């Protein structure tokens, strides 16, 4: 299958969790594949979308309150457990995304780890910022959690996470998930996956 999609993601985003689970069906129908690119969404917000933080602080923000209802509607439609928000929200996710970056060159392992980490945070309500939790998630997927934790602390992996985050910002991204089709055609969020599907129906 042709790799036509880039999926820039952060594990702390519930909408990213939904898109992550829904994207494979889109790819299969289009006979396309994706490259998964870990980013730090907090870095993106700090750089280009600080309004996210202000919205979180508004207790009477109707749009935000309604978004939790819509989130759970989407989750039911996708068949994805969504026990959110939990006591750990919002997660900083730095350690989790470094784990992902340590796996980025092995895309199959990255996808396995990400799927399990999403379940850990959004289903079992475990702490995404706890290295011990992340190590256990990796071990359960047949990965070497201790080795992965060590790699996640390396300068090379830290630099990769910064580089990926800076890249998605430079290319116009403003959150997670940011999805590109054929390099330059950008989409955002789970609800734009039908548009991704339409873009993939065109010739590359």
CSV table of C-alpha atoms in Angstrom, one decimal:
chain,number,residue,atom,x,y,z
A,1,UNK,CA,0.0,0.0,0.0
A,2,UNK,CA,1.1,3.5,-0.7
A,3,UNK,CA,2.1,5.7,2.3
A,4,UNK,CA,0.0,8.8,1.6
A,5,UNK,CA,-1.0,9.9,5.1
A,6,UNK,CA,1.0,11.4,8.0
A,7,UNK,CA,-0.7,11.3,11.4
A,8,UNK,CA,0.8,13.7,13.9
A,9,UNK,CA,-0.5,12.8,17.3
A,10,UNK,CA,-0.3,13.2,21.1
A,11,UNK,CA,-1.6,10.4,23.3
A,12,UNK,CA,-3.2,12.8,25.8
A,13,UNK,CA,-5.9,13.9,23.3
A,14,UNK,CA,-9.3,12.1,23.4
A,15,UNK,CA,-10.1,13.2,19.9
A,16,UNK,CA,-6.8,11.8,18.8
A,17,UNK,CA,-7.7,8.5,20.4
A,18,UNK,CA,-10.9,8.3,18.4
A,19,UNK,CA,-9.1,9.3,15.1
A,20,UNK,CA,-6.4,6.8,15.8
A,21,UNK,CA,-9.0,4.0,16.0
A,22,UNK,CA,-11.0,5.2,13.1
A,23,UNK,CA,-8.1,5.9,10.7
A,24,UNK,CA,-7.3,2.3,9.8
A,25,UNK,CA,-10.7,1.7,8.2
A,26,UNK,CA,-10.2,4.8,6.1
A,27,UNK,CA,-6.8,3.6,5.0
A,28,UNK,CA,-8.0,0.1,4.3
A,29,UNK,CA,-10.8,1.3,2.0
A,30,UNK,CA,-8.4,3.6,0.2
A,31,UNK,CA,-5.6,1.0,0.0
A,32,UNK,CA,-3.2,3.5,1.6
A,33,UNK,CA,-1.0,3.5,4.6
A,34,UNK,CA,0.0,6.1,7.1
A,35,UNK,CA,3.2,7.1,9.0
A,36,UNK,CA,2.5,7.9,12.6
A,37,UNK,CA,4.5,11.0,13.9
A,38,UNK,CA,4.6,11.7,17.7
A,39,UNK,CA,4.4,15.3,18.8
A,40,UNK,CA,4.0,17.2,22.0
A,41,UNK,CA,0.6,18.9,21.7
A,42,UNK,CA,1.4,21.3,24.6
A,43,UNK,CA,4.3,22.6,22.6
A,44,UNK,CA,1.9,23.2,19.7
A,45,UNK,CA,-0.6,25.0,21.9
A,46,UNK,CA,2.1,27.2,23.4
A,47,UNK,CA,3.3,28.2,20.0
A,48,UNK,CA,0.2,28.8,18.0
A,49,UNK,CA,-3.0,27.9,19.9
A,50,UNK,CA,-2.9,29.3,23.5
A,51,UNK,CA,-6.6,29.9,23.5
A,52,UNK,CA,-7.0,26.2,24.4
A,53,UNK,CA,-5.8,26.9,27.9
A,54,UNK,CA,-8.1,29.9,28.3
A,55,UNK,CA,-11.1,27.8,27.2
A,56,UNK,CA,-10.3,25.2,29.8
A,57,UNK,CA,-10.4,27.8,32.6
A,58,UNK,CA,-13.9,28.9,31.7
A,59,UNK,CA,-16.2,26.9,33.9
A,60,UNK,CA,-19.3,28.1,32.0
A,61,UNK,CA,-17.8,27.5,28.5
A,62,UNK,CA,-20.9,25.9,26.8
A,63,UNK,CA,-19.0,24.8,23.8
A,64,UNK,CA,-16.4,23.0,25.9
A,65,UNK,CA,-19.1,21.4,28.0
A,66,UNK,CA,-21.0,20.2,25.0
A,67,UNK,CA,-17.8,18.8,23.4
A,68,UNK,CA,-17.7,16.2,26.2
A,69,UNK,CA,-21.1,15.0,25.2
A,70,UNK,CA,-20.2,14.9,21.5
A,71,UNK,CA,-16.9,13.1,22.4
A,72,UNK,CA,-18.8,10.3,24.1
A,73,UNK,CA,-21.3,10.1,21.2
A,74,UNK,CA,-18.3,9.7,18.8
A,75,UNK,CA,-16.8,7.1,21.1
A,76,UNK,CA,-20.0,5.0,21.2
A,77,UNK,CA,-20.2,5.2,17.4
A,78,UNK,CA,-16.6,4.0,17.1
A,79,UNK,CA,-16.9,1.4,19.8
A,80,UNK,CA,-14.0,3.0,21.8
A,81,UNK,CA,-14.2,3.0,25.6
A,82,UNK,CA,-14.0,6.7,26.7
A,83,UNK,CA,-13.8,7.0,30.5
A,84,UNK,CA,-12.8,10.7,30.3
A,85,UNK,CA,-11.9,13.1,31.9
A,86,UNK,CA,-10.1,11.4,34.7
A,87,UNK,CA,-8.2,12.8,37.7
A,88,UNK,CA,-5.1,12.8,35.5
A,89,UNK,CA,-6.5,15.2,32.9
A,90,UNK,CA,-4.9,17.2,31.5
A,91,UNK,CA,-1.8,15.1,31.1
A,92,UNK,CA,1.5,16.7,30.2
A,93,UNK,CA,2.4,13.6,28.1
A,94,UNK,CA,6.1,14.4,27.7
A,95,UNK,CA,7.2,11.0,28.9
A,96,UNK,CA,4.5,9.2,26.9
A,97,UNK,CA,5.4,11.0,23.7
A,98,UNK,CA,9.1,10.3,24.2
A,99,UNK,CA,8.3,6.6,24.5
A,100,UNK,CA,6.5,7.0,21.2
A,101,UNK,CA,9.4,8.8,19.5
A,102,UNK,CA,11.7,6.0,20.7
A,103,UNK,CA,9.5,3.6,18.6
A,104,UNK,CA,8.9,5.9,15.6
A,105,UNK,CA,11.3,4.0,13.3
A,106,UNK,CA,9.4,0.8,14.1
A,107,UNK,CA,5.9,1.8,13.0
A,108,UNK,CA,4.2,-1.5,13.8
A,109,UNK,CA,5.6,-1.4,17.4
A,110,UNK,CA,4.6,2.3,17.7
A,111,UNK,CA,1.0,1.6,16.7
A,112,UNK,CA,0.8,-1.3,19.2
A,113,UNK,CA,2.2,0.8,22.0
A,114,UNK,CA,0.0,3.8,21.1
A,115,UNK,CA,-3.2,1.7,21.0
A,116,UNK,CA,-2.4,0.2,24.4
A,117,UNK,CA,-1.4,3.6,25.9
A,118,UNK,CA,-4.7,5.1,24.7
A,119,UNK,CA,-6.6,2.2,26.4
A,120,UNK,CA,-4.5,2.8,29.6
A,121,UNK,CA,-5.4,6.5,29.7
A,122,UNK,CA,-8.9,6.7,28.3
A,123,UNK,CA,-10.3,3.3,29.4
A,124,UNK,CA,-8.6,2.3,32.6
A,125,UNK,CA,-7.9,5.9,33.7
A,126,UNK,CA,-4.2,5.3,34.4
A,127,UNK,CA,-1.7,8.1,34.7
A,128,UNK,CA,-0.2,8.8,31.3
A,129,UNK,CA,2.6,10.9,32.9
A,130,UNK,CA,3.9,8.0,35.0
A,131,UNK,CA,6.9,6.2,33.5
A,132,UNK,CA,6.1,3.1,35.5
A,133,UNK,CA,2.6,2.9,33.9
A,134,UNK,CA,4.2,3.5,30.4
A,135,UNK,CA,6.8,0.8,31.0
A,136,UNK,CA,4.0,-1.7,32.1
A,137,UNK,CA,2.0,-0.8,29.0
A,138,UNK,CA,5.0,-1.5,26.8
A,139,UNK,CA,5.8,-4.8,28.6
A,140,UNK,CA,2.2,-6.0,28.1
A,141,UNK,CA,2.6,-5.4,24.3
A,142,UNK,CA,5.7,-7.6,24.2
A,143,UNK,CA,8.1,-4.6,24.1
A,144,UNK,CA,11.0,-4.1,26.5
A,145,UNK,CA,9.6,-1.4,28.7
A,146,UNK,CA,12.8,-0.8,30.7
A,147,UNK,CA,14.8,-0.4,27.5
A,148,UNK,CA,12.2,1.8,26.0
A,149,UNK,CA,12.1,4.0,29.1
A,150,UNK,CA,15.9,4.4,28.9
A,151,UNK,CA,15.8,5.2,25.2
A,152,UNK,CA,13.0,7.8,25.9
A,153,UNK,CA,15.4,9.7,28.2
A,154,UNK,CA,18.1,10.0,25.5
A,155,UNK,CA,19.0,13.3,23.9
A,156,UNK,CA,18.3,11.9,20.5
A,157,UNK,CA,14.7,11.0,21.3
A,158,UNK,CA,14.1,14.3,23.1
A,159,UNK,CA,15.4,16.1,20.0
A,160,UNK,CA,13.2,14.0,17.7
A,161,UNK,CA,10.1,15.0,19.7
A,162,UNK,CA,11.1,18.6,19.5
A,163,UNK,CA,11.7,18.3,15.8
A,164,UNK,CA,8.4,16.6,15.0
A,165,UNK,CA,6.6,19.2,17.0
A,166,UNK,CA,8.3,22.1,15.3
A,167,UNK,CA,7.7,20.4,11.9
A,168,UNK,CA,3.9,20.2,12.4
A,169,UNK,CA,3.8,23.8,13.6
A,170,UNK,CA,5.8,24.9,10.5
A,171,UNK,CA,3.4,23.0,8.2
A,172,UNK,CA,0.3,24.7,9.7
A,173,UNK,CA,-0.8,22.4,12.4
A,174,UNK,CA,-2.5,23.7,15.5
A,175,UNK,CA,-3.3,20.6,17.6
A,176,UNK,CA,-3.7,16.8,17.7
A,177,UNK,CA,-4.3,14.9,15.5
A,178,UNK,CA,-3.0,16.8,12.5
A,179,UNK,CA,-3.3,14.7,9.4
A,180,UNK,CA,-1.7,15.3,6.0
A,181,UNK,CA,-2.6,13.6,2.8
A,182,UNK,CA,0.0,13.6,0.0
A,183,UNK,CA,2.3,15.8,2.1
A,184,UNK,CA,0.5,19.2,1.8
A,185,UNK,CA,-3.2,18.5,2.2
A,186,UNK,CA,-3.9,19.1,5.9
A,187,UNK,CA,-6.9,18.0,8.0
A,188,UNK,CA,-7.5,18.1,11.8
A,189,UNK,CA,-9.4,15.9,14.2
A,190,UNK,CA,-11.5,12.8,14.1
A,191,UNK,CA,-14.5,14.5,12.5
A,192,UNK,CA,-12.5,15.4,9.4
A,193,UNK,CA,-11.7,11.8,8.6
A,194,UNK,CA,-14.5,11.7,6.0
A,195,UNK,CA,-12.6,14.5,4.2
A,196,UNK,CA,-9.4,12.5,4.5
A,197,UNK,CA,-11.2,9.6,2.9
A,198,UNK,CA,-12.4,11.9,0.1
A,199,UNK,CA,-8.9,13.2,-0.5
A,200,UNK,CA,-7.5,9.6,-0.6
A,201,UNK,CA,-10.1,8.8,-3.3
A,202,UNK,CA,-8.2,11.1,-5.6
A,203,UNK,CA,-5.2,10.0,-7.5
A,204,UNK,CA,-1.9,10.7,-5.6
